[in-house]
Short mmCIF file of C-alpha atoms and ligand atoms in Angstrom, two decimals:
data_model
loop_
_atom_site.label_atom_id
_atom_site.label_comp_id
_atom_site.label_asym_id
_atom_site.label_seq_id
_atom_site.Cartn_x
_atom_site.Cartn_y
_atom_site.Cartn_z
CA LYS A 10 -41.27 24.55 111.35
CA ASN A 11 -45.11 24.67 110.46
CA LEU A 12 -45.73 26.56 113.49
CA THR A 13 -42.91 29.07 112.53
CA ASN A 14 -44.54 29.38 109.30
CA LYS A 15 -47.68 30.13 110.72
CA PHE A 16 -46.39 32.58 113.05
CA LEU A 17 -44.52 34.75 110.31
CA GLU A 18 -47.51 34.48 108.14
CA LYS A 19 -49.36 36.07 110.86
CA ILE A 20 -47.45 39.03 112.03
CA LEU A 21 -46.61 39.68 108.03
CA SER A 22 -50.37 39.34 107.11
CA ILE A 23 -51.49 41.97 104.80
CA THR A 24 -54.57 40.06 103.45
CA ASN A 25 -57.98 39.22 104.77
CA ALA A 26 -58.64 35.67 105.80
CA ILE A 27 -61.71 35.92 103.59
CA GLU A 28 -62.81 38.51 101.12
CA VAL A 29 -66.30 38.09 99.61
CA LYS A 30 -67.30 40.35 96.56
CA ASN A 31 -70.76 41.07 95.30
CA LEU A 32 -71.84 37.46 95.76
CA VAL A 33 -75.18 36.79 94.13
CA LYS A 34 -77.06 33.45 94.62
CA THR A 35 -80.60 32.58 93.22
CA TYR A 36 -82.83 29.75 93.32
CA GLY A 37 -85.43 30.32 90.69
CA ASP A 38 -86.81 33.80 91.61
CA VAL A 39 -85.58 33.76 95.25
CA TYR A 40 -82.38 35.76 95.94
CA ALA A 41 -80.77 33.74 98.64
CA LEU A 42 -77.80 36.27 98.21
CA LYS A 43 -78.13 39.91 96.79
CA ASN A 44 -74.78 41.58 96.08
CA VAL A 45 -72.87 40.54 99.45
CA ASP A 46 -69.65 41.80 100.47
CA LEU A 47 -67.94 40.44 103.40
CA ASN A 48 -64.13 41.00 104.64
CA ILE A 49 -63.11 39.00 107.43
CA ALA A 50 -59.50 39.47 109.11
CA ASP A 51 -56.89 36.76 110.12
CA GLY A 52 -57.85 35.45 113.53
CA GLU A 53 -61.18 36.87 113.74
CA TYR A 54 -64.11 35.26 115.29
CA PHE A 55 -66.74 36.25 112.91
CA VAL A 56 -70.56 35.66 113.39
CA LEU A 57 -73.14 35.66 110.46
CA LEU A 58 -76.35 36.65 112.45
CA GLY A 59 -80.00 36.73 111.07
CA PRO A 60 -83.29 35.14 110.92
CA SER A 61 -83.79 31.73 109.34
CA GLY A 62 -84.17 31.73 105.64
CA GLY A 63 -81.91 35.06 105.63
CA GLY A 64 -78.85 33.59 103.45
CA LYS A 65 -76.39 32.85 106.25
CA THR A 66 -76.08 29.12 105.40
CA THR A 67 -75.88 30.00 101.50
CA LEU A 68 -73.11 32.54 102.50
CA LEU A 69 -71.13 30.13 104.60
CA ARG A 70 -71.36 27.14 102.04
CA SER A 71 -70.06 29.46 99.03
CA ILE A 72 -67.27 30.09 101.35
CA GLY A 73 -66.77 26.53 101.68
CA GLY A 74 -67.20 25.48 98.15
CA PHE A 75 -70.15 23.74 98.67
CA ILE A 76 -72.42 25.97 96.81
CA ARG A 77 -71.47 27.58 93.27
CA PRO A 78 -72.84 31.27 93.26
CA ASP A 79 -74.37 32.94 90.24
CA SER A 80 -71.64 35.66 90.18
CA GLY A 81 -69.09 37.29 92.63
CA THR A 82 -65.76 36.22 93.96
CA VAL A 83 -64.39 34.61 97.18
CA ASP A 84 -60.69 34.83 98.06
CA ILE A 85 -59.30 33.10 100.90
CA LYS A 86 -55.86 34.15 102.42
CA GLY A 87 -55.42 36.54 99.39
CA LYS A 88 -56.20 33.62 96.66
CA ASN A 89 -59.37 33.17 94.63
CA VAL A 90 -60.87 29.87 95.51
CA ASP A 91 -63.98 30.17 93.06
CA ASP A 92 -63.03 27.19 90.90
CA LEU A 93 -61.73 25.00 93.80
CA PRO A 94 -63.91 22.40 95.20
CA PRO A 95 -64.45 21.95 99.20
CA ASP A 96 -61.48 19.80 99.82
CA LYS A 97 -59.19 21.91 97.85
CA ARG A 98 -59.89 25.15 99.94
CA PRO A 99 -58.19 25.92 103.13
CA THR A 100 -61.40 25.59 104.92
CA SER A 101 -62.98 23.13 107.03
CA MET A 102 -66.62 23.19 107.91
CA VAL A 103 -68.99 21.89 110.83
CA PHE A 104 -72.31 21.21 109.24
CA GLN A 105 -75.50 22.02 110.99
CA GLY A 106 -76.73 18.89 112.60
CA PHE A 107 -74.32 16.61 110.90
CA ALA A 108 -74.02 13.29 112.72
CA LEU A 109 -70.92 11.48 113.58
CA PHE A 110 -70.00 8.33 112.20
CA PRO A 111 -71.84 5.87 114.55
CA HIS A 112 -69.85 2.96 114.22
CA MET A 113 -66.44 4.65 114.84
CA SER A 114 -64.88 5.63 118.12
CA VAL A 115 -64.46 9.01 119.30
CA SER A 116 -60.58 8.94 118.02
CA GLU A 117 -61.56 7.03 114.83
CA ASN A 118 -64.16 9.82 114.10
CA ILE A 119 -61.63 12.67 114.80
CA GLY A 120 -58.84 10.93 112.97
CA TYR A 121 -60.96 10.06 109.77
CA GLY A 122 -60.02 13.31 107.66
CA LEU A 123 -56.17 12.45 107.99
CA LYS A 124 -56.70 8.76 107.44
CA LEU A 125 -58.44 9.93 103.96
CA GLN A 126 -55.16 11.70 103.15
CA SER A 127 -53.07 8.55 103.79
CA ILE A 128 -51.25 10.13 106.58
CA GLU A 129 -49.00 7.79 108.74
CA LYS A 130 -50.92 5.96 111.60
CA ASP A 131 -48.65 7.18 114.60
CA ILE A 132 -48.75 10.81 113.37
CA ILE A 133 -52.58 10.43 113.17
CA GLU A 134 -52.59 9.13 116.87
CA THR A 135 -50.57 12.06 117.98
CA LYS A 136 -52.59 14.67 116.45
CA VAL A 137 -55.65 13.08 117.42
CA SER A 138 -54.89 12.90 121.16
CA ARG A 139 -53.35 16.35 121.30
CA MET A 140 -56.96 17.63 119.37
CA MET A 141 -58.73 15.67 122.23
CA ASP A 142 -57.00 17.53 125.05
CA LEU A 143 -57.66 20.83 123.37
CA VAL A 144 -61.44 20.24 123.08
CA GLY A 145 -61.69 19.02 126.66
CA LEU A 146 -62.39 15.10 125.37
CA THR A 147 -59.19 13.70 127.42
CA GLY A 148 -60.06 9.90 128.29
CA LEU A 149 -63.05 9.50 126.00
CA SER A 150 -61.00 8.22 122.79
CA LYS A 151 -62.87 4.44 122.83
CA ARG A 152 -66.64 5.88 123.35
CA LYS A 153 -68.97 5.69 120.54
CA PRO A 154 -71.09 8.67 119.84
CA HIS A 155 -74.25 7.14 121.15
CA GLU A 156 -72.23 6.99 124.68
CA LEU A 157 -71.49 10.74 124.73
CA SER A 158 -73.46 13.68 125.64
CA GLY A 159 -74.63 16.41 123.13
CA GLY A 160 -71.84 18.67 124.34
CA GLN A 161 -69.45 16.11 123.81
CA GLN A 162 -70.69 14.86 120.44
CA GLN A 163 -70.24 18.75 119.16
CA ARG A 164 -66.69 18.70 120.66
CA VAL A 165 -66.01 15.81 118.33
CA GLN A 166 -67.31 17.55 115.57
CA LEU A 167 -65.16 20.43 116.45
CA ALA A 168 -61.92 18.15 116.81
CA ARG A 169 -62.76 16.47 113.41
CA ALA A 170 -62.69 19.72 111.73
CA LEU A 171 -59.82 21.40 113.57
CA ILE A 172 -57.42 18.38 112.97
CA LEU A 173 -57.13 19.11 109.29
CA GLU A 174 -55.29 22.40 110.25
CA ASN A 175 -56.79 24.60 107.63
CA ASP A 176 -56.97 28.45 107.84
CA VAL A 177 -60.73 29.05 108.29
CA LEU A 178 -63.22 26.88 110.38
CA LEU A 179 -66.84 27.52 109.00
CA LEU A 180 -69.72 26.67 111.55
CA ASP A 181 -73.35 26.42 110.80
CA GLU A 182 -75.57 26.95 114.00
CA PRO A 183 -72.97 24.59 115.82
CA LEU A 184 -74.64 24.95 119.30
CA SER A 185 -78.64 24.45 118.15
CA ALA A 186 -78.92 21.02 119.15
CA LEU A 187 -77.86 21.89 122.77
CA ASP A 188 -80.03 22.92 125.44
CA ALA A 189 -79.75 26.69 126.73
CA GLN A 190 -77.21 26.11 129.63
CA LEU A 191 -75.10 23.95 127.75
CA ARG A 192 -74.95 26.40 124.77
CA LYS A 193 -73.71 29.27 126.93
CA ASP A 194 -70.87 27.16 128.30
CA MET A 195 -69.99 26.08 124.80
CA CYS A 196 -69.94 29.62 123.84
CA ILE A 197 -67.18 30.11 126.45
CA GLU A 198 -65.34 26.98 125.11
CA LEU A 199 -65.52 27.91 121.43
CA LYS A 200 -64.20 31.50 122.00
CA ARG A 201 -61.32 30.39 123.95
CA LEU A 202 -60.65 27.24 121.58
CA GLN A 203 -60.69 29.99 118.58
CA LYS A 204 -58.17 32.21 120.46
CA THR A 205 -55.99 28.95 121.31
CA VAL A 206 -55.94 27.90 117.38
CA GLY A 207 -55.36 31.34 116.30
CA ILE A 208 -57.37 30.82 112.92
CA SER A 209 -60.52 32.76 111.70
CA PHE A 210 -64.04 31.25 112.59
CA VAL A 211 -67.05 31.99 110.79
CA HIS A 212 -69.93 31.14 112.80
CA VAL A 213 -73.70 31.08 111.80
CA THR A 214 -76.52 31.49 114.28
CA HIS A 215 -79.81 33.10 114.46
CA ASN A 216 -79.39 33.42 118.32
CA GLN A 217 -78.35 37.13 119.26
CA GLU A 218 -76.82 36.11 122.60
CA GLU A 219 -74.85 33.47 121.13
CA ALA A 220 -73.58 35.75 118.65
CA MET A 221 -72.73 38.51 121.08
CA SER A 222 -71.01 36.19 123.51
CA VAL A 223 -68.45 34.66 120.68
CA ALA A 224 -67.99 37.14 118.57
CA ASP A 225 -65.17 39.88 117.69
CA ARG A 226 -67.25 41.03 115.00
CA ILE A 227 -70.79 40.37 113.80
CA ALA A 228 -72.68 40.88 110.58
CA ILE A 229 -76.58 41.06 110.36
CA ILE A 230 -77.66 39.22 107.30
CA ALA A 231 -81.45 39.09 106.35
CA ASP A 232 -83.27 38.48 103.15
CA GLY A 233 -80.09 37.81 101.28
CA GLU A 234 -78.63 41.32 102.33
CA MET A 235 -76.14 42.60 104.36
CA ILE A 236 -77.58 44.93 106.80
CA GLU A 237 -74.84 46.05 108.89
CA GLN A 238 -71.53 45.03 110.65
CA GLY A 239 -69.90 45.69 113.88
CA THR A 240 -68.51 44.51 116.99
CA PRO A 241 -71.13 43.05 119.40
CA LYS A 242 -70.79 46.57 121.40
CA GLU A 243 -71.73 48.38 118.36
CA ILE A 244 -74.38 46.18 117.39
CA TYR A 245 -75.84 46.25 120.99
CA SER A 246 -75.52 49.64 121.90
CA ASN A 247 -75.64 51.48 118.54
CA PRO A 248 -77.31 49.81 115.73
CA ARG A 249 -77.69 52.00 112.79
CA LYS A 250 -80.52 50.09 110.91
CA LYS A 251 -84.08 49.74 112.70
CA PHE A 252 -84.11 46.20 111.62
CA THR A 253 -80.68 45.51 113.66
CA ALA A 254 -82.56 47.37 116.63
CA GLU A 255 -85.79 44.91 116.21
CA PHE A 256 -83.68 41.66 115.86
CA ILE A 257 -81.36 42.17 118.82
CA GLY A 258 -84.51 42.59 120.94
CA GLU A 259 -85.31 46.48 121.23
CA LYS A 260 -88.98 46.84 122.53
CA ASN A 261 -89.31 50.66 122.46
CA ILE A 262 -88.83 51.33 118.94
CA PHE A 263 -90.71 54.49 117.35
CA ASN A 264 -91.38 55.35 113.50
CA GLY A 265 -91.01 59.09 112.92
CA LYS A 266 -89.98 61.89 110.54
CA ILE A 267 -86.96 64.40 110.99
CA LEU A 268 -88.31 67.91 111.51
CA GLU A 269 -84.90 69.56 111.97
CA PHE A 270 -81.18 69.12 112.63
CA THR A 271 -77.98 70.76 113.91
CA LYS A 272 -74.58 69.30 114.28
CA GLU A 273 -75.41 68.70 117.81
CA LYS A 274 -78.79 67.41 117.82
CA ILE A 275 -82.03 66.25 115.84
CA ILE A 276 -85.55 66.73 116.50
CA VAL A 277 -87.85 63.93 115.45
CA ASP A 278 -91.57 63.78 115.26
CA ILE A 279 -93.21 60.77 116.70
CA ASP A 280 -97.02 60.91 116.25
CA GLY A 281 -96.79 64.64 117.25
CA ALA A 282 -94.53 64.33 120.15
CA ASN A 283 -90.85 66.12 119.22
CA ILE A 284 -88.06 64.14 120.55
CA GLU A 285 -84.66 65.41 120.72
CA VAL A 286 -81.68 63.19 119.72
CA ALA A 287 -77.97 63.65 119.85
CA ASN A 288 -76.46 63.78 116.58
CA ASN A 289 -73.91 61.02 116.25
CA ASN A 290 -72.64 61.81 112.77
CA TYR A 291 -75.91 60.56 111.22
CA ASN A 292 -76.17 60.80 107.54
CA ILE A 293 -79.79 62.33 107.39
CA SER A 294 -81.86 64.94 105.55
CA LYS A 295 -84.75 66.94 106.66
CA SER A 296 -88.31 65.04 106.43
CA GLN A 297 -86.69 61.91 106.32
CA LYS A 298 -88.41 58.82 107.66
CA VAL A 299 -86.36 57.52 110.31
CA SER A 300 -86.93 55.44 113.69
CA LEU A 301 -86.03 55.86 117.11
CA SER A 302 -85.19 53.39 120.14
CA ILE A 303 -84.24 53.66 123.80
CA LYS A 304 -83.45 50.88 126.14
CA SER A 305 -85.93 50.27 128.66
CA GLU A 306 -83.17 50.43 131.20
CA SER A 307 -82.46 53.96 129.97
CA ILE A 308 -85.68 55.50 131.21
CA GLN A 309 -86.51 56.85 134.33
CA ILE A 310 -90.25 56.38 135.77
CA THR A 311 -91.63 58.88 138.24
CA LYS A 312 -95.23 59.66 139.35
CA ASP A 313 -96.40 62.61 137.16
CA LYS A 314 -96.95 65.06 140.07
CA ASP A 315 -93.53 64.48 141.67
CA THR A 316 -91.09 65.01 138.61
CA LYS A 317 -88.50 67.32 139.27
CA PRO A 318 -88.30 70.51 136.83
CA GLU A 319 -84.83 69.38 135.42
CA ASN A 320 -86.59 66.56 133.97
CA GLN A 321 -89.41 68.23 131.90
CA LYS A 322 -87.59 68.41 128.61
CA ASN A 323 -86.78 64.90 127.73
CA SER A 324 -90.04 63.58 128.94
CA ILE A 325 -93.25 62.04 128.28
CA LYS A 326 -96.33 61.19 129.92
CA GLY A 327 -98.43 57.97 130.15
CA ASN A 328 -100.26 55.54 132.58
CA VAL A 329 -99.03 52.31 133.86
CA SER A 330 -100.69 49.34 132.12
CA GLU A 331 -98.39 46.35 133.55
CA ILE A 332 -96.11 45.92 136.58
CA THR A 333 -94.20 42.75 136.50
CA PHE A 334 -91.56 41.53 138.97
CA LEU A 335 -89.05 39.65 137.11
CA GLY A 336 -86.29 38.86 139.87
CA GLN A 337 -83.55 41.07 139.00
CA PHE A 338 -85.67 44.08 137.91
CA VAL A 339 -89.33 45.28 137.60
CA ARG A 340 -90.97 45.79 134.25
CA TYR A 341 -93.21 48.34 133.75
CA LEU A 342 -95.63 48.92 130.65
CA VAL A 343 -96.45 52.37 130.21
CA LEU A 344 -99.35 53.61 127.84
CA LEU A 345 -98.52 56.87 126.17
CA ASN A 346 -101.24 59.39 124.94
CA SER A 347 -100.21 58.18 121.49
CA GLY A 348 -101.67 54.93 122.07
CA GLN A 349 -98.14 53.35 121.96
CA GLU A 350 -96.73 51.20 124.92
CA ILE A 351 -93.29 51.88 126.17
CA GLN A 352 -91.23 49.26 128.43
CA VAL A 353 -89.23 50.73 131.27
CA ARG A 354 -86.90 48.51 133.34
CA SER A 355 -86.16 49.56 136.88
CA TYR A 356 -83.62 47.48 139.01
CA GLU A 357 -85.30 48.94 141.89
CA GLU A 358 -89.18 48.42 142.74
CA VAL A 359 -90.54 52.01 142.66
CA ASN A 360 -92.91 51.47 145.67
CA TYR A 361 -95.35 54.29 145.34
CA ILE A 362 -96.11 53.60 141.67
CA ASN A 363 -99.00 51.53 140.97
CA LEU A 364 -101.04 50.26 137.99
CA ASN A 365 -103.20 52.89 136.14
CA ASP A 366 -100.97 55.66 137.84
CA ALA A 367 -100.35 58.80 135.83
CA VAL A 368 -96.79 58.74 135.31
CA LYS A 369 -93.72 60.84 133.79
CA LEU A 370 -90.89 58.98 131.79
CA SER A 371 -87.72 60.78 131.40
CA TRP A 372 -84.33 59.99 129.80
CA LYS A 373 -80.94 61.64 128.93
CA ILE A 374 -80.95 63.11 125.52
CA GLU A 375 -78.07 60.50 124.19
CA ASP A 376 -79.98 57.54 125.36
CA PHE A 377 -82.37 57.87 122.38
CA LEU A 378 -80.90 56.42 119.07
CA LEU A 379 -81.64 57.16 115.86
CA HIS A 380 -82.01 54.33 112.73
CA GLU A 381 -82.52 54.31 109.20
CA SER A 382 -85.85 52.50 108.53
P1 ADP B 4 -80.39 30.70 106.68
O1 ADP B 4 -79.14 29.92 106.85
O2 ADP B 4 -80.15 32.14 106.79
O3 ADP B 4 -81.83 30.32 107.17
P2 ADP B 4 -80.34 29.66 103.60
O4 ADP B 4 -78.88 30.28 103.24
O5 ADP B 4 -80.57 28.50 104.23
O6 ADP B 4 -80.99 30.73 104.88
O7 ADP B 4 -81.67 29.99 102.70
C1 ADP B 4 -81.73 31.67 102.05
C2 ADP B 4 -82.99 31.49 100.97
O8 ADP B 4 -82.69 30.66 99.99
C3 ADP B 4 -84.23 30.92 101.61
O9 ADP B 4 -85.39 31.58 101.14
C4 ADP B 4 -84.20 29.34 101.42
O10 ADP B 4 -85.53 28.89 101.22
C5 ADP B 4 -83.59 29.59 99.97
N1 ADP B 4 -82.71 28.22 99.60
C6 ADP B 4 -81.77 27.64 100.38
N2 ADP B 4 -81.35 26.69 99.85
C7 ADP B 4 -82.33 26.25 98.63
C8 ADP B 4 -82.28 25.26 97.53
N3 ADP B 4 -81.36 24.36 97.77
N4 ADP B 4 -83.41 25.35 97.01
C9 ADP B 4 -84.17 26.20 96.80
N5 ADP B 4 -84.28 27.35 97.88
C10 ADP B 4 -83.33 27.24 98.57
MG1 MG B 5 -79.07 28.02 107.84
#
């Protein structure tokens, strides 16, 4: 019956799982959140991504009811929850670095929340066992936390939160205690788990790779502000803000000013060099300060003298200042006449290019992206 209700709710859902409006939280004169708006859909895997101190935990805890914001509202499943304590909200939380109960077994840890609700013992046992299968802990019910690996402890935490069958799971840096390889594996499992249970996950991390690999949608948060939101592909391939481009690791970022533009293209002045950019419906004005970026793999590198005529337009000259072989690709650093350095990533080693050589870099007009500063 419960399942049928959940299913009906899902296909009839007209409300967001979470709706945050104009949230403000201050600590003294520090703004941890500045007028943050956020909508998270039902069944969405949503990631809050940003640098440390940006306000991610404050936002997550405000949704869970552990922090009372100064102003603004939080609605969950269409109901306002501003006056509800955490345990009366339809959310469960996996806290950052929050340890398991050391003296309790795996199954006791997972069933603890249900025991507090005075639920019958055999119902708890059934649910715990189902939950252990779901998160991949089958056969480990009698173990104590110290007899588990880091990844297994993390699974216990997940099971302990999911068993409460709430509408939303909030996860604060859930993988930060794990080493890099395990984190990658757990990302795949978390995503699979979320699709299986079908509820919304809100996952906080400062790690962009982790965010990209789990998220349906990502919000970039820094200095208490919502910088931008988008799918992993949008955030990676077309970041609208310079901050986002920098945060996801773009190396080739240039500050400039708009000289002129048409509906098709924009001319940007970067230290005296005029760069053409495709006009991707940007909201811009003449003389506006902007920044440009280009991915290192979108740049062709050739020796200055053997550049073909069709490459003349979207190109710039420089000298090779570093060549690094990195296994799957070769990275060239090229010093431009302006004094700026640009990174080029080539999947084939261009044998005849050596250190200090004069080279020409060229690209397709659509490969340069424009960002608001
Ligand atoms: P994040 O999770 O993105 O690292 P937080 O939400 O923890 O960021 O913190 C946002 C800002 O609020 C930071 O400047 C932090 O120092 C400040 N802050 C968070 N909690 C408190 C607190 N209890 N007292 C004072 N300042 C706090
Ligand atoms: Mg935090």
